[in-house]
Amino acid sequence: MTKWGMVIDLEKCTGCQACTAACQMENTRMPGEVWQDVIFYTEGTYPSATLSWLPRPCMHCEEPSCMHVCPTKATYKTGDGLVLVDWNRCIGCKYCMIACPYGVRFYSGERAEIQPDVRTVYPGEGDKVWSPPFQMPADKQDRSRGVGVAPANVVTKCTFCSHRISKAPKDASDLSGDNPATRESTPACVLTCPPTARYFGNLDDPNSEVSRLIAQKKGSRLLDHLGNRPQVYYVTGEGGSVPNVGSSRKA
Amino acid sequence: MNTTTNTASASNGMLAVGGIGLIVSLGIVLMKLMSEGHSAFATTANIPWGLPISTYLFFVLASTGLTFVAALSMVFGIKGFYPIAKRSVWLAIITLIAGFAALGLEIGHPFRMIWTFPAGMQFRSPMFWMGVFYTADLVLLLFKFQKMNADDWDSGASRQLGVASFVAVVLAQGTLGSVFGMMAMRPFWYDGLVPVFFLVTAALSGAAFVVLFIQIAYRGNTDSMPLDVKALMTGAMPKVFAAVLGVYLVFTIARTATGLWSNLEGNEVFRVMYGSMLFHFEFWIGLVVPFFILINGNLRNQATMQILASALVILALFIGRYEFVIMGQMVPMFKGQWTPGLASYMPGLAEWMLVVLAVSITLFLYALGARMFDLSGKPKS
């Protein structure tokens, strides 16, 4: 059985945001609709200020609260562990956005954060929310899996590049750009990461690289106390970027 | 004769105001939605639920409370409340419709609910159950009103409809409370007692609405009321209103004090709420002042004081719903420097027009109901 998961090594991550750019291009996301964000945190004041960062994709939780709250089962979990949105069923109630503790969901009808609004610059054909000149090939787009250009007024999120990993060789436990056999099926953010801080593979296989890293480097998950049990693990070492994620908020 | 004329002209005025408000607000909302899509609303990824959702909450909880008021006679057999039962049921129906209208225009694909809810059967989602129970509530209330309108108050079917609508609405408001209360990732909401809190706040809405609309129906003239209505409005009704308001005040104080005391990450918004003028207006003017009016034996029986108290409470509840919905989302989820403080939200024209629309629907349908039906109908014996 395959359960896809990701390991992000914060000691190697430079915060360059190449993963963000790759994800945007691969998945034809709009500006501001950042499925794969790198979030920066500042703490302290000059000359003792520190800057840290946290790459944050969808966690594809084992117990996804977004899925449990969805009143129409538009959000669902696949047999290989992905949390996806069926855009044909999504009513746009945004309850999943409320229930996701990691803030990884976006509404395609949302007011544009960045002007000009690309939806007016590249108006959507049919019921598409926009139609940019370069977009994911039509044969890869799949609304039932939330892949490709979204229709208006639905919720979108990272799919772990479902359209890529679904082409993975059978029995492959590690998807990596280093291996020519799995290169084309590796998620875009993993493939593009310059310092190779990201690893992608089968969490159910104890011999996969992700499983070994989690064991050897004591992988941890974000907000584990909430019980969502993310399938994205973070590992680090001395000098790794480990932000105190609550510290920047002041009432 | 004079009273009848006055009541009719009041009804005409309300019909006109409601009708014009409905056409204008619906026109503006539809125009904005057609030209800008859902980006006409000022909601963001940080604050996905805005004023339309709090408006929905306000109206459906008012409907719930009005069903509670009707249930005092229909379910619990307190005969003194029969003279206001029919008006309460009609108000419950129309406020529910007003709430549904606000929600229907806010969500992305409302018509998909028709097939995705039954096809999905997502038992784990409180929103699924909320939809099921409020829909059942609306249908049962419509049937119950039809029975009342046909002077069938006491047949087995009529009684069962009354009980069923009460049960449906208790479950509906409970699941609505759970929509918020089950969100462990949002400490401002996370509380197993939210459905109980909603029970109290709904009851308060119901009491305030029924008092206001009865006073409107009789143009604030207690002497023009039938004797049984007058006895109720100068006896049990304001006392029930005062009691429920008292319980609501206890809930509000306990919840606010706990939130202010707690250092839990996410509860800092209680301090923001406490620091806002809106909260103090809501608390002191909208709740405390009406409470003192209502616990005073002389003041609570005066029509003008009842109108003032109910109007202030309704305003306070509207503000309270807004605070509850928005502040629960102000702590951004993993946004770091991208949203360094708390998330902010300021409703725009489209949102405010949805509020006007819901209010207009209530006024228009109430006036229409007052024309078409005898809302002061009661059992013959």
mmCIF file of N, CA and C in Angstrom, chain B residues 1 4-5 72 74 76 79 86 97 159 169 178 186 196 219 276 323 335 360 370:
data_model
loop_
_atom_site.group_PDB
_atom_site.id
_atom_site.type_symbol
_atom_site.label_atom_id
_atom_site.label_comp_id
_atom_site.label_asym_id
_atom_site.label_seq_id
_atom_site.Cartn_x
_atom_site.Cartn_y
_atom_site.Cartn_z
ATOM 1 N N MET B 1 -62.008 50.822 15.118
ATOM 2 C CA MET B 1 -62.004 51.188 13.692
ATOM 3 C C MET B 1 -60.719 51.941 13.345
ATOM 4 N N THR B 4 -57.758 49.691 13.521
ATOM 5 C CA THR B 4 -57.668 48.828 12.349
ATOM 6 C C THR B 4 -57.060 49.579 11.177
ATOM 7 N N THR B 5 -57.498 50.837 10.999
ATOM 8 C CA THR B 5 -56.971 51.646 9.891
ATOM 9 C C THR B 5 -55.474 51.893 10.079
ATOM 10 N N LEU B 72 -43.669 27.314 23.424
ATOM 11 C CA LEU B 72 -44.151 27.447 24.808
ATOM 12 C C LEU B 72 -45.615 27.015 24.914
ATOM 13 N N MET B 74 -47.369 25.570 21.985
ATOM 14 C CA MET B 74 -47.627 24.429 21.084
ATOM 15 C C MET B 74 -47.058 23.108 21.611
ATOM 16 N N PHE B 76 -45.204 22.889 24.993
ATOM 17 C CA PHE B 76 -45.191 22.769 26.451
ATOM 18 C C PHE B 76 -46.543 23.091 27.092
ATOM 19 N N LYS B 79 -50.724 27.762 27.986
ATOM 20 C CA LYS B 79 -51.812 28.308 27.160
ATOM 21 C C LYS B 79 -51.755 29.827 27.003
ATOM 22 N N LYS B 86 -49.012 31.989 16.560
ATOM 23 C CA LYS B 86 -49.103 32.007 15.094
ATOM 24 C C LYS B 86 -48.170 33.070 14.509
ATOM 25 N N ILE B 97 -36.140 32.200 5.978
ATOM 26 C CA ILE B 97 -35.999 32.483 4.540
ATOM 27 C C ILE B 97 -34.977 33.610 4.332
ATOM 28 N N ARG B 159 -50.399 18.822 16.491
ATOM 29 C CA ARG B 159 -49.524 18.767 17.672
ATOM 30 C C ARG B 159 -48.176 18.143 17.328
ATOM 31 N N VAL B 169 -35.616 22.159 15.229
ATOM 32 C CA VAL B 169 -34.903 23.425 15.392
ATOM 33 C C VAL B 169 -33.882 23.348 16.529
ATOM 34 N N SER B 178 -22.256 23.645 16.578
ATOM 35 C CA SER B 178 -21.113 22.744 16.395
ATOM 36 C C SER B 178 -20.268 23.125 15.183
ATOM 37 N N ARG B 186 -9.372 26.741 16.180
ATOM 38 C CA ARG B 186 -9.747 28.148 16.383
ATOM 39 C C ARG B 186 -10.274 28.324 17.810
ATOM 40 N N VAL B 196 -25.060 25.114 23.399
ATOM 41 C CA VAL B 196 -25.876 25.581 24.529
ATOM 42 C C VAL B 196 -25.938 27.107 24.520
ATOM 43 N N ARG B 219 -49.127 48.928 17.000
ATOM 44 C CA ARG B 219 -48.624 50.306 16.950
ATOM 45 C C ARG B 219 -48.256 50.851 18.334
ATOM 46 N N SER B 276 -12.696 47.107 21.775
ATOM 47 C CA SER B 276 -13.417 47.826 20.715
ATOM 48 C C SER B 276 -14.670 48.505 21.268
ATOM 49 N N GLU B 323 -19.236 39.833 15.646
ATOM 50 C CA GLU B 323 -18.000 39.640 16.422
ATOM 51 C C GLU B 323 -17.647 38.155 16.495
ATOM 52 N N LYS B 335 0.602 32.278 8.512
ATOM 53 C CA LYS B 335 0.867 33.293 7.498
ATOM 54 C C LYS B 335 2.127 34.084 7.823
ATOM 55 N N SER B 360 -35.025 43.388 4.540
ATOM 56 C CA SER B 360 -36.166 43.725 3.666
ATOM 57 C C SER B 360 -37.073 42.520 3.464
ATOM 58 N N ALA B 370 -49.158 39.634 7.388
ATOM 59 C CA ALA B 370 -50.163 40.358 8.182
ATOM 60 C C ALA B 370 -51.393 40.670 7.337
#
